Coordinates of C-alpha atoms and ligand atoms in Angstrom, one line a residue:
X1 CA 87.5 -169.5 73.9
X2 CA 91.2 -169.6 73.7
X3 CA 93.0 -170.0 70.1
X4 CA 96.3 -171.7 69.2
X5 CA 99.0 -171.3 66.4
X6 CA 98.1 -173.2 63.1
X7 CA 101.5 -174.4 62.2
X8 CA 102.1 -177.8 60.2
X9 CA 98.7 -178.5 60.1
X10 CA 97.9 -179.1 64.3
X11 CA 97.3 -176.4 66.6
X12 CA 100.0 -175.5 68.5
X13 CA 99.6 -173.4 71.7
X14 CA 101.0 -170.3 71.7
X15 CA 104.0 -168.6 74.7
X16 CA 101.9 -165.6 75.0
X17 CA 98.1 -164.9 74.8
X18 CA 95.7 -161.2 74.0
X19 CA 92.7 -161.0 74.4
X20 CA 90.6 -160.0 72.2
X21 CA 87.3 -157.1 72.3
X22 CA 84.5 -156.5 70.4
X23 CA 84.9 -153.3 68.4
X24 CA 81.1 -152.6 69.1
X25 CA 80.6 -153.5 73.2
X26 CA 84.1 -153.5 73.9
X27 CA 83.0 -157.3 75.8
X28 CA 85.3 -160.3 75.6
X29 CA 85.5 -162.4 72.8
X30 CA 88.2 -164.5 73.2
X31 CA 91.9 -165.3 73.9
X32 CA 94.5 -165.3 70.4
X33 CA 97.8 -165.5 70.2
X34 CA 100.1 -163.3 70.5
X35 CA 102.7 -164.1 68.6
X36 CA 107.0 -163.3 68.9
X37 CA 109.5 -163.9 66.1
X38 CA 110.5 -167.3 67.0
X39 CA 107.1 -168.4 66.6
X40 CA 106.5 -166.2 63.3
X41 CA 110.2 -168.0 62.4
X42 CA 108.4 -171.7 63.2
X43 CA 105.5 -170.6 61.4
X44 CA 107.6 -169.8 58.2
X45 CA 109.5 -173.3 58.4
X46 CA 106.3 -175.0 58.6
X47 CA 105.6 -173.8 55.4
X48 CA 109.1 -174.3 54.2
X49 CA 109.0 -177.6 54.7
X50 CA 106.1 -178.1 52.7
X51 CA 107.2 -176.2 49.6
X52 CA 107.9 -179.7 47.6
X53 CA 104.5 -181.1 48.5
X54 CA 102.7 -178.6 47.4
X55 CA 104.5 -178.1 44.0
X56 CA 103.7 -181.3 43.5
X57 CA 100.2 -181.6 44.4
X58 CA 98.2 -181.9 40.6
X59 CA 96.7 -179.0 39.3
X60 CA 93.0 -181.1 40.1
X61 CA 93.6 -182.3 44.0
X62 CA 94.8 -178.7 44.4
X63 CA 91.2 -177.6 42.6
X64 CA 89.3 -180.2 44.3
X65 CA 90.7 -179.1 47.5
X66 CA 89.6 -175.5 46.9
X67 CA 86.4 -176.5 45.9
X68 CA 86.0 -178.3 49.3
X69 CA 86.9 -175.2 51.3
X70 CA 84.5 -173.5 49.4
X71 CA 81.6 -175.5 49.5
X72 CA 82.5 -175.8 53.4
X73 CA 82.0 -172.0 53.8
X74 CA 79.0 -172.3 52.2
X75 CA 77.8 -175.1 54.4
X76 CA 78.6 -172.7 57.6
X77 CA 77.6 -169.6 55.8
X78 CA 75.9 -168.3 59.3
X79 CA 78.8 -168.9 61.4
X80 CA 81.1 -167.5 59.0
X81 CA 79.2 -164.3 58.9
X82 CA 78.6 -163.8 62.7
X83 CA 82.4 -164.4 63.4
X84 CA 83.0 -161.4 60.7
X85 CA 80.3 -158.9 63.0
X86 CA 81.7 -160.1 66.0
X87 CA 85.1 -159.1 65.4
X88 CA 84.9 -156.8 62.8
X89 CA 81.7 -154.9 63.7
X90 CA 80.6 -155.4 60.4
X91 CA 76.9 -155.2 59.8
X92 CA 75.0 -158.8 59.6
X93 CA 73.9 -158.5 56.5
X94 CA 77.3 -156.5 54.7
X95 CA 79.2 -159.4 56.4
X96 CA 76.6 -162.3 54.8
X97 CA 77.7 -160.9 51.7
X98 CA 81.3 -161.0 52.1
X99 CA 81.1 -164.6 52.9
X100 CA 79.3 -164.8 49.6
X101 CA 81.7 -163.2 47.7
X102 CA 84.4 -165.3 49.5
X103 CA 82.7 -168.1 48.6
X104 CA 83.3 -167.0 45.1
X105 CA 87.1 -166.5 45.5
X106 CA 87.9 -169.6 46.6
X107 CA 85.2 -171.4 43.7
X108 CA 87.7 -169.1 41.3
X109 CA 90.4 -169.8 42.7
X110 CA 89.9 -174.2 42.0
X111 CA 89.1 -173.2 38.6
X112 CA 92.2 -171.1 37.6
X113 CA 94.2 -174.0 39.4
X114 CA 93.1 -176.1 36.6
X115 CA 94.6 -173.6 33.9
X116 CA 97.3 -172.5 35.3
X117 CA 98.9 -170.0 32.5
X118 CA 101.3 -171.9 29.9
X119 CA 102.7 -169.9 26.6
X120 CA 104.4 -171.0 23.9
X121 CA 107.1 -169.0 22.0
X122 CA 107.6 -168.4 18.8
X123 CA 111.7 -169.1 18.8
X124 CA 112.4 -168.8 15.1
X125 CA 110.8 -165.3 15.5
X126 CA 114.5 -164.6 16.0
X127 CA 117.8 -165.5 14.0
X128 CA 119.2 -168.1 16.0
X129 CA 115.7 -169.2 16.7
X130 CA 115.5 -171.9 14.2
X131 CA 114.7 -175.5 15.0
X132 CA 113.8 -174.6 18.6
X133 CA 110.5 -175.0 20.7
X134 CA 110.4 -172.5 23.4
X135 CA 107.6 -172.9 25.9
X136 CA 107.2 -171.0 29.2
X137 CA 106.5 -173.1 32.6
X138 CA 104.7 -171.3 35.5
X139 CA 106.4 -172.0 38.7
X140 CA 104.9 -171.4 42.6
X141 CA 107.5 -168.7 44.2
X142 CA 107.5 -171.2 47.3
X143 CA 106.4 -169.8 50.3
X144 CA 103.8 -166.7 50.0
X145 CA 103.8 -164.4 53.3
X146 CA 100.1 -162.9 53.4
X147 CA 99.5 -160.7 55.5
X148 CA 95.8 -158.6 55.5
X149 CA 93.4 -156.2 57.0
X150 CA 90.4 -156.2 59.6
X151 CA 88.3 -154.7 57.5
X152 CA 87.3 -157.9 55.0
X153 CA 88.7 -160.7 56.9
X154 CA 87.9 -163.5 55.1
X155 CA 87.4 -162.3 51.3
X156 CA 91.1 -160.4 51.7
X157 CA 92.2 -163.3 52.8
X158 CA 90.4 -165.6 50.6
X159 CA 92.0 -163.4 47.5
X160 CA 95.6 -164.4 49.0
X161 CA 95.1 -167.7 50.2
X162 CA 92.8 -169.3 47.3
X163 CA 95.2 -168.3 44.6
X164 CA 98.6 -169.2 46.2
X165 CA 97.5 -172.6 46.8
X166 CA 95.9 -172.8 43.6
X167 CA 99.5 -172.1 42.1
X168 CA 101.1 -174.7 44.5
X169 CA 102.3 -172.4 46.9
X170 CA 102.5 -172.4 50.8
X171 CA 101.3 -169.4 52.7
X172 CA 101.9 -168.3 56.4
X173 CA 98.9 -166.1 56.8
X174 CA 99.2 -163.4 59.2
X175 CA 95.5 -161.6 59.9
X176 CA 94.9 -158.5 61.2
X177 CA 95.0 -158.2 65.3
X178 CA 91.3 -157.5 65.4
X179 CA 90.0 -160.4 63.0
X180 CA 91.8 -163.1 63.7
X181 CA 89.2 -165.3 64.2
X182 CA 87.7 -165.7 60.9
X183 CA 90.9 -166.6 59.5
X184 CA 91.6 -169.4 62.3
X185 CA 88.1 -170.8 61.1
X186 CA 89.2 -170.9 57.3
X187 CA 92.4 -172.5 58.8
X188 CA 89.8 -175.2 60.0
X189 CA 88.2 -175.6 57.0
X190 CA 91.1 -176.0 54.7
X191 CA 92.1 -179.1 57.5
X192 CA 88.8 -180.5 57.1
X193 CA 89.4 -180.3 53.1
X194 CA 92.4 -182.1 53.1
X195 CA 94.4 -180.1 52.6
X196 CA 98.2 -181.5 53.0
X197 CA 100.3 -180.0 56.5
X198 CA 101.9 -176.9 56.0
X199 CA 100.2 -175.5 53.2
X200 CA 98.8 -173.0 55.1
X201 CA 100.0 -171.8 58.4
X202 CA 98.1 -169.2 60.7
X203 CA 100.2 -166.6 62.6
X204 CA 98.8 -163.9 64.8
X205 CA 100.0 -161.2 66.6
X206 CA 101.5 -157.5 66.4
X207 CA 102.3 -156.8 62.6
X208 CA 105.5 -154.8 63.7
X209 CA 106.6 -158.0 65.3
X210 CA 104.7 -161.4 63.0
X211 CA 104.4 -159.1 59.6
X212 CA 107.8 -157.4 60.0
X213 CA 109.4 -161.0 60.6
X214 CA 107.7 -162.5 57.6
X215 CA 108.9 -159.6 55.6
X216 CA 112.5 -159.7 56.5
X217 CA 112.4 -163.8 56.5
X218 CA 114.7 -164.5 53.7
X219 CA 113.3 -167.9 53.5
X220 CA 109.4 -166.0 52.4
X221 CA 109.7 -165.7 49.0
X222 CA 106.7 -163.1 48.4
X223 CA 104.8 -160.8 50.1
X224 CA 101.5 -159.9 49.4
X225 CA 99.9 -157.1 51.3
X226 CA 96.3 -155.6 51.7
X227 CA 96.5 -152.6 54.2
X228 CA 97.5 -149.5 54.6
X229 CA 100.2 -147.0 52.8
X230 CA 102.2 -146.9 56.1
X231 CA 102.4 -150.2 56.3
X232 CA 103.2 -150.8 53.2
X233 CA 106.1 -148.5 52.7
X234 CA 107.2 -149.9 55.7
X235 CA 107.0 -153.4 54.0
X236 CA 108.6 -152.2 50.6
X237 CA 111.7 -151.0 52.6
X238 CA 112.3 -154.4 54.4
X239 CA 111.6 -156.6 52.0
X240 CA 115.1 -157.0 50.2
X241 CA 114.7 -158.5 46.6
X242 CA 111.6 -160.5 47.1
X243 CA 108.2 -159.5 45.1
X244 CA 106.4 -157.6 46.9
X245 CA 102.6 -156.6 45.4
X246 CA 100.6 -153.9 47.8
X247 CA 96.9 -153.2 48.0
X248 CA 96.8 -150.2 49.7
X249 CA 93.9 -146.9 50.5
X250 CA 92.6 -144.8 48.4
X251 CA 89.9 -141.5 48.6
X252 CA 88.1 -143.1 45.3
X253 CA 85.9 -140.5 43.5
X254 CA 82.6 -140.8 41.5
X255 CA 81.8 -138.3 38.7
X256 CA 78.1 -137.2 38.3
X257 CA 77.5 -136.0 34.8
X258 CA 75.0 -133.6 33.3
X259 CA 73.3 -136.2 32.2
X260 CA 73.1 -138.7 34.6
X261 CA 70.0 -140.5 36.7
X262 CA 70.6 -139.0 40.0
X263 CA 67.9 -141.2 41.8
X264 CA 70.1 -143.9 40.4
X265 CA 73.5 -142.7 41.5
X266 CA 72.4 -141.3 44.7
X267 CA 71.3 -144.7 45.9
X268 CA 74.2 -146.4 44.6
X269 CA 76.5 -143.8 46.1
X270 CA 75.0 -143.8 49.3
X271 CA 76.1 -147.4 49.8
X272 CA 79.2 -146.9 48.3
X273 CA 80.0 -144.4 50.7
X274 CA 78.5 -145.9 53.9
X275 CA 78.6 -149.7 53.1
X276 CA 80.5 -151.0 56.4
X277 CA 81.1 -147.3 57.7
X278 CA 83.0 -146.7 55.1
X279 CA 85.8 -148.6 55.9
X280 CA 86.2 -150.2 52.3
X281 CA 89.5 -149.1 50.2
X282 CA 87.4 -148.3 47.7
X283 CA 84.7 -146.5 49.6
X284 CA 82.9 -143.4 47.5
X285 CA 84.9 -140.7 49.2
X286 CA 85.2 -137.4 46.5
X287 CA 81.6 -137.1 45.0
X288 CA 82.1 -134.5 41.8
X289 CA 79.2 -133.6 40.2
X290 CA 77.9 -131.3 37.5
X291 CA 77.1 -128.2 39.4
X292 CA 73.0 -128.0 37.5
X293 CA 72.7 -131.5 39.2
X294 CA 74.3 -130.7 42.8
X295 CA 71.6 -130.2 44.6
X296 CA 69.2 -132.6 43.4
X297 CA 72.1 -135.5 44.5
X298 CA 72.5 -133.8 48.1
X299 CA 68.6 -133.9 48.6
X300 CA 68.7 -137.6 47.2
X301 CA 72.0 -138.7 49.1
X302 CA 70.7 -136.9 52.2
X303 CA 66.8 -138.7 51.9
X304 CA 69.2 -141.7 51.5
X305 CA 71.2 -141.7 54.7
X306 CA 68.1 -141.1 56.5
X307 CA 66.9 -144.3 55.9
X308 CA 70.1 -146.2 57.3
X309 CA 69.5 -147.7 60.9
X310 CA 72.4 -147.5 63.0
X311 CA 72.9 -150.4 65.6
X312 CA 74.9 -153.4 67.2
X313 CA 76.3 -155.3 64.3
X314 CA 74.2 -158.3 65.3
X315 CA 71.3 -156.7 64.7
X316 CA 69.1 -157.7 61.1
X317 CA 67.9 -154.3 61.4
X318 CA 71.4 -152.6 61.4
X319 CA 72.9 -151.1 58.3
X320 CA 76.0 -148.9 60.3
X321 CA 77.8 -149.6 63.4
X322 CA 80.6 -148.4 65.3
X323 CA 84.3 -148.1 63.7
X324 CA 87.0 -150.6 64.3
X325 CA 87.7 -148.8 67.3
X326 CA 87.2 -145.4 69.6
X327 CA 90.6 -144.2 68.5
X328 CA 88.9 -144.4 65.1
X329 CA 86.0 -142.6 65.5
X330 CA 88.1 -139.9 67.3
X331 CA 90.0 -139.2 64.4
X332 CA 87.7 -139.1 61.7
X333 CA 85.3 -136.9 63.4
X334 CA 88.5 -134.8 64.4
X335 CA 88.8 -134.2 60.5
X336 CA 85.1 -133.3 59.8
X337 CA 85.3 -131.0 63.0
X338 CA 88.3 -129.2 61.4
X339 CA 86.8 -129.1 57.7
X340 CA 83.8 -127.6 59.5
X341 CA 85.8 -125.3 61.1
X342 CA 87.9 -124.1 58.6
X343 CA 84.3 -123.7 56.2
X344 CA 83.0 -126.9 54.8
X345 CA 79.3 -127.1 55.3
X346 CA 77.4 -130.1 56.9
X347 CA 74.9 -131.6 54.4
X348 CA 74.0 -134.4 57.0
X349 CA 75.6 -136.0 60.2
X350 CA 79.0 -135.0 61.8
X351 CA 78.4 -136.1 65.4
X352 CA 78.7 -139.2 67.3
X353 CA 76.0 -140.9 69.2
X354 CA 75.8 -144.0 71.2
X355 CA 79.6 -144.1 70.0
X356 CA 78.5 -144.7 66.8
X357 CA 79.9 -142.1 64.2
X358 CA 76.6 -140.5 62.2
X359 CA 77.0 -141.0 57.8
X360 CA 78.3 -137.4 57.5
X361 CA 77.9 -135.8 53.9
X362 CA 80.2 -132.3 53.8
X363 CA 80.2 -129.8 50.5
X364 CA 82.1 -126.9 50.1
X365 CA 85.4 -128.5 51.4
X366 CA 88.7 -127.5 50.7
X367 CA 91.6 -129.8 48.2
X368 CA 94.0 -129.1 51.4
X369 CA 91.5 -130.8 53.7
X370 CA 92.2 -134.3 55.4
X371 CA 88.3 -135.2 54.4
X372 CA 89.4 -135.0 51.2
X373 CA 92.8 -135.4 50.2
X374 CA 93.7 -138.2 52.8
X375 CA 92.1 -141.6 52.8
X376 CA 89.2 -140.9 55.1
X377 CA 88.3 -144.9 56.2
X378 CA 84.9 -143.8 57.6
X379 CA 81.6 -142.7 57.0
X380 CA 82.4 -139.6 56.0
X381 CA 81.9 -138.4 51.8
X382 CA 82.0 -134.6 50.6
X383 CA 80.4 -133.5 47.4
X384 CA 81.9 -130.7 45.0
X385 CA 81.1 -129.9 41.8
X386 CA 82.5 -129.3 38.3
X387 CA 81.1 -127.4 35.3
X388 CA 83.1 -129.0 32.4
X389 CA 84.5 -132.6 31.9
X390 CA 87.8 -131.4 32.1
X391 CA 87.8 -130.4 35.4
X392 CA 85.7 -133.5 36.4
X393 CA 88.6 -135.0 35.0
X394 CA 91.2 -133.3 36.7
X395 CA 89.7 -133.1 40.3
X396 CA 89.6 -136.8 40.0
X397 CA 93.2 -137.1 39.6
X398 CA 93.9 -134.2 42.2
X399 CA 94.7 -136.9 44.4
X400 CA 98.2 -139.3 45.8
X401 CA 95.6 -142.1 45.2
X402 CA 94.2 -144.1 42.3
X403 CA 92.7 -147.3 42.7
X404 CA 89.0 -147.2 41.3
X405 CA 86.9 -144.6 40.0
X406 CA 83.0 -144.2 39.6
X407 CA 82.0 -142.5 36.4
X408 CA 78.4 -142.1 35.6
X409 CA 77.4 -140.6 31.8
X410 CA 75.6 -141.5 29.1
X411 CA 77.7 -139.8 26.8
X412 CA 80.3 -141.9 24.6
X413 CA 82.8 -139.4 24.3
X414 CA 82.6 -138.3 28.2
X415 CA 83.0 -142.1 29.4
X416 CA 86.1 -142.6 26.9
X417 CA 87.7 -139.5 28.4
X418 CA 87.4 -140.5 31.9
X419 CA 88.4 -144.1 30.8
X420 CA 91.5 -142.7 29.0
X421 CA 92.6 -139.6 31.1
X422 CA 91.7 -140.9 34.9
X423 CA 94.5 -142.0 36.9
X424 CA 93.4 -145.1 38.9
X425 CA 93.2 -148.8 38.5
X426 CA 90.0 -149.3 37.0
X427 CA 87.5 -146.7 35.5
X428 CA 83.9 -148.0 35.9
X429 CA 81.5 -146.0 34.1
X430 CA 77.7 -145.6 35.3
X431 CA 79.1 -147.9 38.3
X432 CA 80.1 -146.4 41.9
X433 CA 84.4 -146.7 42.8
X434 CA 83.3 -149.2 45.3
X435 CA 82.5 -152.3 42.4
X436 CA 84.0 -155.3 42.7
X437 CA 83.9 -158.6 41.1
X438 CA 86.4 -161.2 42.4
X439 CA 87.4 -162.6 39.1
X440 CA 88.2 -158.9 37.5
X441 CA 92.1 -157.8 37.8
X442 CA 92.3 -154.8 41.2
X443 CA 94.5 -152.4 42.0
X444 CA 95.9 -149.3 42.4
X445 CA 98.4 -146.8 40.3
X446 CA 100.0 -144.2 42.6
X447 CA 100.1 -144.2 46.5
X448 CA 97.3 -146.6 45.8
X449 CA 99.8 -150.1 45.6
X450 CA 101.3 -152.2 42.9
X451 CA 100.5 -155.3 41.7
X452 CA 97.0 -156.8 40.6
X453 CA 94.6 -159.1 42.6
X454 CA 91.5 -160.7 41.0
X455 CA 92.6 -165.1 41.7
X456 CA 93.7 -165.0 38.3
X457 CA 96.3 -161.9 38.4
X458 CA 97.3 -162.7 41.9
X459 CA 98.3 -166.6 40.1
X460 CA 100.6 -164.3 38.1
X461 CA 102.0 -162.6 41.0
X462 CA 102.6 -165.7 43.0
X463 CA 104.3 -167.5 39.9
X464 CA 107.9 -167.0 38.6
X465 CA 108.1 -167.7 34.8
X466 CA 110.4 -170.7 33.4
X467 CA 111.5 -170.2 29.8
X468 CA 112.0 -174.0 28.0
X469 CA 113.9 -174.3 25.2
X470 CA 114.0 -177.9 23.1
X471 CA 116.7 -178.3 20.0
X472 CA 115.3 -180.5 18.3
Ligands
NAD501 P1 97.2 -151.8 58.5 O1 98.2 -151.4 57.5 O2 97.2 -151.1 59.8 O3 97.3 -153.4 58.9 C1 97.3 -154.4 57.9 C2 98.0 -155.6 58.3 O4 99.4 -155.2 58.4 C3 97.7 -156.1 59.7 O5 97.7 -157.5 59.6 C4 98.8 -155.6 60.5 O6 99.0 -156.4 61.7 C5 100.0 -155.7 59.6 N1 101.1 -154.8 59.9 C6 101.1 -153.7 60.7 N2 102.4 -153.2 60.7 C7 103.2 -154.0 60.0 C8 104.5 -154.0 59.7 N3 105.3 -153.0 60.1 N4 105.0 -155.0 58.9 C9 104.2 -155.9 58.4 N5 102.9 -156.0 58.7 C10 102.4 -155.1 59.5 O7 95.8 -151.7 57.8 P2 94.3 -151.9 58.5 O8 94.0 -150.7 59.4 O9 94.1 -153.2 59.0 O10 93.4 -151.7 57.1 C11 93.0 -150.5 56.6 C12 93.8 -150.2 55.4 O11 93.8 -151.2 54.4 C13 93.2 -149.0 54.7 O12 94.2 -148.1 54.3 C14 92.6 -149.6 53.5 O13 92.4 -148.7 52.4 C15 93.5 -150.7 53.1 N6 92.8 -151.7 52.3 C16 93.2 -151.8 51.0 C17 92.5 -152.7 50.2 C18 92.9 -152.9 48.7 O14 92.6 -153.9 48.1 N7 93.6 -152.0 48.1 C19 91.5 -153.5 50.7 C20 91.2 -153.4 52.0 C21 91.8 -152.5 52.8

């Protein structure tokens, strides 16, 4: 199949076409565009244009329009989640649920259009404030410049799209090279919901060339970025004065107290760890745990990881597939080769079969080590171990990173401590790094990003405030 631009609301063929392989057999799957800055400058007036209509869509078409795109998804739940294998070589049944989950974003995303965030301001709280009503107005930015990662591509951009046009915004949408196609279908979707021309353009192409356009397009008046730390300090230094929020990586940690269920938390860090290969953000990475409970949660983790069938992300069976690409799997067995070699110990895995990376467990690694103190975006989790809560503590926040932590005690004063002391975007206590609820506010402190997604925190992003003031 060949793709076209979504500008305007038709489909516009592109000057240049890639194609495009699956990450798993490497076999055609179709022809995208690929996209130059005029395009990516066409894309952007598109939206432009439409920056009136869609302030002044009502808070409940805007919802009801949501709600439709939503309720489509549902309706092609199936094909949503075999376009996500496809391209993403995301396992069948991890991709069914991100269409669930996406499903939610866009339900919460109708519903916070229909309470937008108003305030009201107590003026006389000040001399000179007497006899004044001061309310503040929420205001779309204009034109929102999205751009997003293979590795959810339709919840990431479901958590961009849903709340910019729930705050009357237009987006041009720029997905990842490899998953283009799943945001193409949602462009589909949000046509066959009515939604009014230009409210959502889809761009594609090389981010260096379609992202780096957006980003230096004076006429994009936000940018809002899921990807990596390169990127986005590459982003952050082209943007100029326009807001900028950035979902970045992390090497999240979990924290196994004395006291904790390890059947429990092996199972749920298992998954954590090597849900999707382990290409999550928020993937377990840095397993600390008490050092009377270590090996009980290597034998469980390791009887764990035996149970997970690799295979062709098609397959029911399959809970692990191949990487994004070769280049990928290259490198992160490249850095469990050199922890190995430089004395971590292999608790399970560490070698490639059928192209398919095995779920590798280390121990005994090294703070200096890539496995560890760089974002690892693979299957690949080491587990070290602490004997007070302090250090727990403070080997958590050995790191550039912070955007969720895993915390599992039953002891009040333990989980305040981690909660007050941990550096990272949210501390979940008896709960794996690798939680999330659409609706909750994410993000990361540190080399982890700014900003805060969640529909409702993203609304705030994607708004400017507008103080009133009324004499009267
Ligand atoms: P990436 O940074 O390589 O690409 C992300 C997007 O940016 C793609 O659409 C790409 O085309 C575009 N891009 C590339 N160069 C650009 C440039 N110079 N200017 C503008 N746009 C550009 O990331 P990826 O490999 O697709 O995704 C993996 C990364 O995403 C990991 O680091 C992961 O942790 C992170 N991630 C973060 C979150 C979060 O919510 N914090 C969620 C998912 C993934």
């Amino acid at each position: 199949m060949k793709y076209s631009l979504f500008l305007a609301g038709n489909w516009q063929e592109p000057k240049h076409s890639k194609p495009l392989y699956s990450p798993y057999s490497g076999e055609w799957i179709a022809d995208v565009p690929d996209a130059d800055e005029e395009e990516t400058a066409a894309a952007v007036d598109a939206a432009c244009q439409a920056e009136k209509t869609a302030a002044s869509i009502p808070a409940h078409e805007r919802a009801d329009i949501l709600l439709k795109v939503a309720n489509l998804i549902e309706e092609n739940r199936e094909t949503c989640a075999r376009l996500i294998a496809l391209e993403a070589a995301k396992p069948i049944k991890t991709a069914r649920k991100e269409v669930a989950r996406t499903i939610m974003t866009y339900r919460f995303s109708s519903e916070e259009a229909r309470r937008m965030p108003t305030e009201f301001i107590n003026m006389d709280a000040a001399p000179g404030g007497e006899d004044k009503t001061g309310f503040v107005l929420r205001e779309p930015v204009g034109t929102v410049g999205a751009i997003t990662p293979f590795n959810f591509p339709m919840n990431l951009v479901a958590h961009k799209v849903g709340p910019a046009i729930a705050s009357g915004n237009c987006v041009v949408l720029k997905p990842a090279e490899q998953t283009p196609l799943s945001a193409f279908f949602i462009a589909e979707l949000f046509s066959k919901a009515g939604a009014p021309e230009g409210i959502l353009n889809v761009i594609t192409g090389d981010g260096k060339i379609v992202g780096r356009k957006m980003v230096e397009d004076e006429r994009v008046n936000m940018i809002t970025f899921t990807g990596s730390k390169q990127t986005g300090l590459d982003i952050r230094s082209r943007a100029g004065l326009k807001n900028v929020t950035l979902e970045l990586g992390s090497n999240a940690a979990a924290v196994i107290g004395e006291d904790a269920d390890i059947e429990q938390a092996a199972e749920k860090l298992t998954a954590g760890a090597f849900a999707y290969q382990g290409q999550l953000c928020i993937s377990v990475q840095r397993i600390f745990v008490h050092k009377s409970k270590s090996r009980e949660l290597q034998r469980a983790m390791k009887k764990n990881v035996e149970t997970y069938t690799p295979g062709s992300p098609l397959d029911e069976a399959a809970d692990f597939s191949k990487l994004i690409s070769p280049q990928e799997t290259n490198r992160v067995k490249a850095w469990i080769d050199q922890a190995v070699k430089e004395g971590a110990k292999l608790i399970t895995g560490g070698e490639v079969e059928d192209g398919i990376l095995q779920l590798t467990l280390l121990r005994e690694t090294e703070r200096s080590m890539n496995v560890r103190c760089e974002e690892v975006f693979g299957p690949v989790a080491v587990i070290e171990t602490f004997e007070t809560w302090e250090e727990a503590v403070s080997l958590v926040n050995d790191s550039k990173y912070g955007l969720q932590t895993g915390v599992f005690t039953n002891r009040l004063d333990e989980a305040l401590q981690a909660a007050r002391s941990i550096e990272s975007g949210s501390v979940l206590i008896n709960e794996i790094p690798s939680f999330r609820l659409d609706h909750i506010p994410y993000g990361g402190v540190k080399d982890s990003g700014n900003g805060r997604e969640g529909v409702k925190y993203a609304i705030d992003e994607m708004t400017e405030r507008k103080l009133i003031s009324i004499q009267a």
